[in-house]
Tab-separated table of C-alpha atoms in Angstrom:
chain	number	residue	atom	x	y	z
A	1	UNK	CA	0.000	0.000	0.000
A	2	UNK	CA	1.427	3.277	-1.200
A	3	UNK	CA	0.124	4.970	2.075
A	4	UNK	CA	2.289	5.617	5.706
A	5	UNK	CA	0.136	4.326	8.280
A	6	UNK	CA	0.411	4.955	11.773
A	7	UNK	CA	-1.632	3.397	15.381
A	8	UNK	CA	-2.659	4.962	17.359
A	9	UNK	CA	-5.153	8.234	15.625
A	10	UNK	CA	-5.722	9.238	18.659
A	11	UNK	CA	-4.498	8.817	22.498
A	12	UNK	CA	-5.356	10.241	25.692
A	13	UNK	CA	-2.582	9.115	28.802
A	14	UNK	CA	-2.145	10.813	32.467
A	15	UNK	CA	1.242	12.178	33.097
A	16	UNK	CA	3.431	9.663	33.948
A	17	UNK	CA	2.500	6.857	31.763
A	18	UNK	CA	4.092	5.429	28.844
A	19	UNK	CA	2.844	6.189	25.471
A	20	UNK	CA	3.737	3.965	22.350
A	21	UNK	CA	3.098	5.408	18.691
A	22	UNK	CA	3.856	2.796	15.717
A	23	UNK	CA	4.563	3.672	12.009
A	24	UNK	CA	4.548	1.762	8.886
A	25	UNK	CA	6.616	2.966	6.064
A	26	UNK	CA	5.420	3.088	2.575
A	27	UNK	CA	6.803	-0.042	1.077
A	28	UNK	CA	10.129	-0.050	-0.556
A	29	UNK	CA	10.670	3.113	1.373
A	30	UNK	CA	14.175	2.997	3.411
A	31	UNK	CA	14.386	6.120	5.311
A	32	UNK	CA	11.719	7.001	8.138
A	33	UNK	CA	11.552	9.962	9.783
A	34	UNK	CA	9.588	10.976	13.233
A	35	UNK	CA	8.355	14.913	13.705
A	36	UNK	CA	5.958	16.583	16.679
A	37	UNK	CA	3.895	19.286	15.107
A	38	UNK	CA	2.707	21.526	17.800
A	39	UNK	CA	1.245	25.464	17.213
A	40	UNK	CA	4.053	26.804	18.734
A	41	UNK	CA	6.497	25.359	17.495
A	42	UNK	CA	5.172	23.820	13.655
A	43	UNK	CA	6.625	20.653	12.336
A	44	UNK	CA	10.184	19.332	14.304
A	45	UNK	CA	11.790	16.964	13.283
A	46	UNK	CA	12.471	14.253	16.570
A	47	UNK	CA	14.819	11.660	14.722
A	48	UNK	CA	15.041	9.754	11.718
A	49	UNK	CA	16.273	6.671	10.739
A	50	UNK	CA	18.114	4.916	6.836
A	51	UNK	CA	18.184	1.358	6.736
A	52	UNK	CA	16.683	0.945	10.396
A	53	UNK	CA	19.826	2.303	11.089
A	54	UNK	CA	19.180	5.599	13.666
A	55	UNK	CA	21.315	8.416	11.713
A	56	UNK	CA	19.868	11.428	14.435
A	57	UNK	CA	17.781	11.518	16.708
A	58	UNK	CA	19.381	14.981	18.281
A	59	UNK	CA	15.703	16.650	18.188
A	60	UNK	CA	14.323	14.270	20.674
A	61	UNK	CA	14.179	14.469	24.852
A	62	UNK	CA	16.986	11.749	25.497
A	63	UNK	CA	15.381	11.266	28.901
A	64	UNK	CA	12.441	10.281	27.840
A	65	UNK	CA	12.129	9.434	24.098
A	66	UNK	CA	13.136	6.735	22.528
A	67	UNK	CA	13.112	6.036	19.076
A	68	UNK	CA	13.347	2.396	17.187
A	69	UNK	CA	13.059	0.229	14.210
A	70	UNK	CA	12.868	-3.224	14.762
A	71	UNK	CA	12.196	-4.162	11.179
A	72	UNK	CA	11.625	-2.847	7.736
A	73	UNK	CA	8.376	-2.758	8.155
A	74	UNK	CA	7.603	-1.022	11.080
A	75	UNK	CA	8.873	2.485	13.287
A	76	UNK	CA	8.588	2.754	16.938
A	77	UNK	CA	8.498	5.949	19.240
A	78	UNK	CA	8.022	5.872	22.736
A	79	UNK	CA	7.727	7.887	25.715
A	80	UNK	CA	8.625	7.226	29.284
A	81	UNK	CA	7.564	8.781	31.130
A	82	UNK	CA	4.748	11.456	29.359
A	83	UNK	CA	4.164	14.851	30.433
A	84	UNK	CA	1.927	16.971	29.454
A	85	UNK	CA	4.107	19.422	27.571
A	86	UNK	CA	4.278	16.205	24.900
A	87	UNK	CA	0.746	16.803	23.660
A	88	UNK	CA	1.264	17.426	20.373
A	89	UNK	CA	0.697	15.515	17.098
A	90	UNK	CA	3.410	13.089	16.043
A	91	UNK	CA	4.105	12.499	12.233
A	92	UNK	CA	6.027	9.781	10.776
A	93	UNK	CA	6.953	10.410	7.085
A	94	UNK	CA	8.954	8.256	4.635
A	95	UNK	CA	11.102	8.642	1.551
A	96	UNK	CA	12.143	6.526	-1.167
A	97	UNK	CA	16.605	5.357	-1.470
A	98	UNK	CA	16.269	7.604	-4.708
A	99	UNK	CA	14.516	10.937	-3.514
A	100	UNK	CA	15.625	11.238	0.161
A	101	UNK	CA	14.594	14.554	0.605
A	102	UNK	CA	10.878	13.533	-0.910
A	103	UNK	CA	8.408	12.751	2.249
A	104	UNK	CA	5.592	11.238	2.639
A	105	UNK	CA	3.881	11.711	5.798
A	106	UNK	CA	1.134	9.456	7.365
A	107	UNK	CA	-2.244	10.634	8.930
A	108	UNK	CA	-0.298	11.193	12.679
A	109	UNK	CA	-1.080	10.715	15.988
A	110	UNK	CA	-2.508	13.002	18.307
A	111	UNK	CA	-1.377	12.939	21.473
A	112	UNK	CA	-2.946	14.449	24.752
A	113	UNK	CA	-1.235	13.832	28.440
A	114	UNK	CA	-2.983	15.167	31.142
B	1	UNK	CA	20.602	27.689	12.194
B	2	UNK	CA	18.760	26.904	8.979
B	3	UNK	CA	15.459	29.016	8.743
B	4	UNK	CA	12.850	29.156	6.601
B	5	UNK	CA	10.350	31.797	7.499
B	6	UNK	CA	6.744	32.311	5.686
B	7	UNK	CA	3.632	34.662	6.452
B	8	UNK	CA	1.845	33.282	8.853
B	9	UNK	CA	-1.278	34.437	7.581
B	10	UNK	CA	-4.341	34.670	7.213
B	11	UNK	CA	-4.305	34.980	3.413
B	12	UNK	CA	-7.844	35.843	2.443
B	13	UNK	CA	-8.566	35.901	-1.452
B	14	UNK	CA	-11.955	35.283	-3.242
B	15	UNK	CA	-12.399	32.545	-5.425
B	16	UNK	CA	-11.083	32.539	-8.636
B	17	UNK	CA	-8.331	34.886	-7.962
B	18	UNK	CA	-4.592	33.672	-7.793
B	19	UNK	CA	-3.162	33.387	-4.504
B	20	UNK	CA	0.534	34.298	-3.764
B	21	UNK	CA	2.464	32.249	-0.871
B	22	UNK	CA	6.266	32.844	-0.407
B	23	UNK	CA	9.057	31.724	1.763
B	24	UNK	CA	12.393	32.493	2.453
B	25	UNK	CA	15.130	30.313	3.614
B	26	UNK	CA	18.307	31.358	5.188
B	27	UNK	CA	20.722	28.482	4.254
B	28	UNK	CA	22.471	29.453	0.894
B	29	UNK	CA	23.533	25.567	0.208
B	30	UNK	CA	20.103	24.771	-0.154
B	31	UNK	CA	18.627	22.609	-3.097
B	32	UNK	CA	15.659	21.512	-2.718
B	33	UNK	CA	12.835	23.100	-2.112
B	34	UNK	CA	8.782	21.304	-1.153
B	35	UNK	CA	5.243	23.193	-0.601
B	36	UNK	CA	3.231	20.777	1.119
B	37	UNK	CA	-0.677	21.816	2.009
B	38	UNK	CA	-1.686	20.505	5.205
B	39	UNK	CA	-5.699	20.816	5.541
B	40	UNK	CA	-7.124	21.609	9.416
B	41	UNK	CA	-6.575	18.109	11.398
B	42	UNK	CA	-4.676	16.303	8.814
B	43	UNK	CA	-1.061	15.722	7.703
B	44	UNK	CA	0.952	17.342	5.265
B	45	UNK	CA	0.239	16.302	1.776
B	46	UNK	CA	3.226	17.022	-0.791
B	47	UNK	CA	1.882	19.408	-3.350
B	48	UNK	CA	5.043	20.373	-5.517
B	49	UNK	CA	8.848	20.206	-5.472
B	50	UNK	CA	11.543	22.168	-7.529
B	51	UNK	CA	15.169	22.264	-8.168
B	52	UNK	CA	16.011	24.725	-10.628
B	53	UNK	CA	15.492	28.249	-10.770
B	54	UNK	CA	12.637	29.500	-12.452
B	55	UNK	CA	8.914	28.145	-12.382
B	56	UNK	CA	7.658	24.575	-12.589
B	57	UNK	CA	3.664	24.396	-13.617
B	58	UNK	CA	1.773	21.184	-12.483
B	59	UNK	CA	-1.771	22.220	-13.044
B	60	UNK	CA	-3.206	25.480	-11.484
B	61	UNK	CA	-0.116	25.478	-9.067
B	62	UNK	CA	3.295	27.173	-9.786
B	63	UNK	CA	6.557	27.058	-7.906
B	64	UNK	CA	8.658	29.736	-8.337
B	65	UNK	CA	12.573	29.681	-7.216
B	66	UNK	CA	15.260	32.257	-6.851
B	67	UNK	CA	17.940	31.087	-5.178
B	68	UNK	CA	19.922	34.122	-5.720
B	69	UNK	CA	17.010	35.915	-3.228
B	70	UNK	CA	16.707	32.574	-1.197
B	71	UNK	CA	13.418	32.801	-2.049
B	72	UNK	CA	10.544	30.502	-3.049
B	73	UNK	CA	6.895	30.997	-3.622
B	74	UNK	CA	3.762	29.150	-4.617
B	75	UNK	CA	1.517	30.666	-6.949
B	76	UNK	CA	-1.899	28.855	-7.345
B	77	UNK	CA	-4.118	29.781	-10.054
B	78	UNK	CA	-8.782	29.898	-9.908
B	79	UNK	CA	-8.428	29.777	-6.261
B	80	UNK	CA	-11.096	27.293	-5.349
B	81	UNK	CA	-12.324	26.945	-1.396
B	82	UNK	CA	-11.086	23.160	-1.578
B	83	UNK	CA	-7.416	24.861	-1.663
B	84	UNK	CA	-8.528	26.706	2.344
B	85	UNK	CA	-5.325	24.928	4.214
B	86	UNK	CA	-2.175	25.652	5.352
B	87	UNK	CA	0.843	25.453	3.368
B	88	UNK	CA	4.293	24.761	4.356
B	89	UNK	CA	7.410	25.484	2.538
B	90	UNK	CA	10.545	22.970	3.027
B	91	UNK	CA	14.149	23.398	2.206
B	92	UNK	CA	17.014	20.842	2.184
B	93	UNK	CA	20.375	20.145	1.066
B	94	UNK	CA	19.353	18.352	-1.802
B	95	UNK	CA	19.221	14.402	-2.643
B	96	UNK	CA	21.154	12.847	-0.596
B	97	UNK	CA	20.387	14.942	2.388
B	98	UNK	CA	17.667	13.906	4.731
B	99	UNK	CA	15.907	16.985	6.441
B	100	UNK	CA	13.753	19.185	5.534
B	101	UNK	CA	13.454	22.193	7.445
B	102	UNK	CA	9.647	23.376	7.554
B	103	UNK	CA	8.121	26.629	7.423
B	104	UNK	CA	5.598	27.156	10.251
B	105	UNK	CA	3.061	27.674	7.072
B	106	UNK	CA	0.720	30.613	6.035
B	107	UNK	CA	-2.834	29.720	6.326
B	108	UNK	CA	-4.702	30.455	3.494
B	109	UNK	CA	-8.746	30.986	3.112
B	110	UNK	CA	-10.415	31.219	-0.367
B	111	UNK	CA	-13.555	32.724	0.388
B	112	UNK	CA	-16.681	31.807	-2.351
């Protein structure tokens, strides 16, 4: 499917908690990248990742975000623990070995901590 | 710091008309250059890219570059209410080169 998808739409979490958000890549696609759009601040990029290998992750809260790929097929960002200054929406994009610099971005995931 | 600033808007222009979005970017090396429209509650959707200086059509949108000015605008043509979003302008390094610095978009409302 030529689409990024990403679980959960939506999630509401009390400070404290952990908070998973998972990201499929569009197939084929070898470079995945993680952002937190907020009104604030607009679109950051958190970390990104070619080949599942992690290449920066230097916009992302080392205490408390992680970032992973396990496989090919799949994106991981977590948080432990949330606060609520991480509500935000969280946007995983992907791009193609041949146009690096073209992203795709899937539908996000809105986050809330209270 | 790379920057890439752009109106924040509102843009207000009735429909038909053309509207006029522009962005400027501070980092000279750049190469690439994305609009993406990103409609209330959604993600960004890639609209247009361009490389070269000059203007690239693709329907009733046109991307103009000047890289000389650092500058980079979106022109789009019988304004229509379906184009009421917000559009972001990106700039990278060029293939090869993985981020894209974003705009924080100028909201734009085509009014019937």
């Amino acid at each position: 499917d030529a689409r990024v998808t990403q679980t959960p739409r939506h999630k509401v979490t009390e400070m404290g908690q952990e908070v998973t958000m998972r990201c499929q890549p569009i197939l084929g696609h070898n470079t995945v990248f993680w952002y937190r759009q907020t009104m604030m601040q607009g679109l950051e990029l958190l970390a990104y990742f070619r080949n599942r290998a992690p290449l920066d992750d230097s916009g992302m809260p080392k205490d408390r975000f992680s970032a992973e790929m396990p496989d090919a097929t799949l994106a991981t960002l977590k948080i432990q623990p949330s606060e609520p200054r991480d509500s935000a929406v969280y946007f995983c994009a992907s791009a193609g070995q041949l146009s690096t610099d073209t992203q795709y971005f899937g539908p996000g995931t809105r986050l809330t901590v209270l | 710091q790379k920057e890439v600033e752009q109106n924040s808007g509102p843009l207000s222009v009735p429909e038909g008309a053309i509207a006029s979005l522009n962005c400027t970017y501070s980092d000279r090396g750049s190469q690439s250059f994305f609009w993406y429209r990103q409609y209330s509650g959604k993600s960004p959707e890639l609209i247009m890219f361009i490389y070269s200086n000059g203007d690239k059509e693709d329907g009733r949108f046109t991307a103009q570059l000047n890289k000389a000015s650092q500058y980079v605008s979106l022109l789009i043509r019988d304004s229509q209410p379906s184009d009421s979003a917000t559009y972001l302008c990106a700039v990278s390094s060029g293939a090869g080169s993985y981020q894209l610095t974003f705009g924080k978009g100028t909201k734009l409302s085509v009014i019937p």
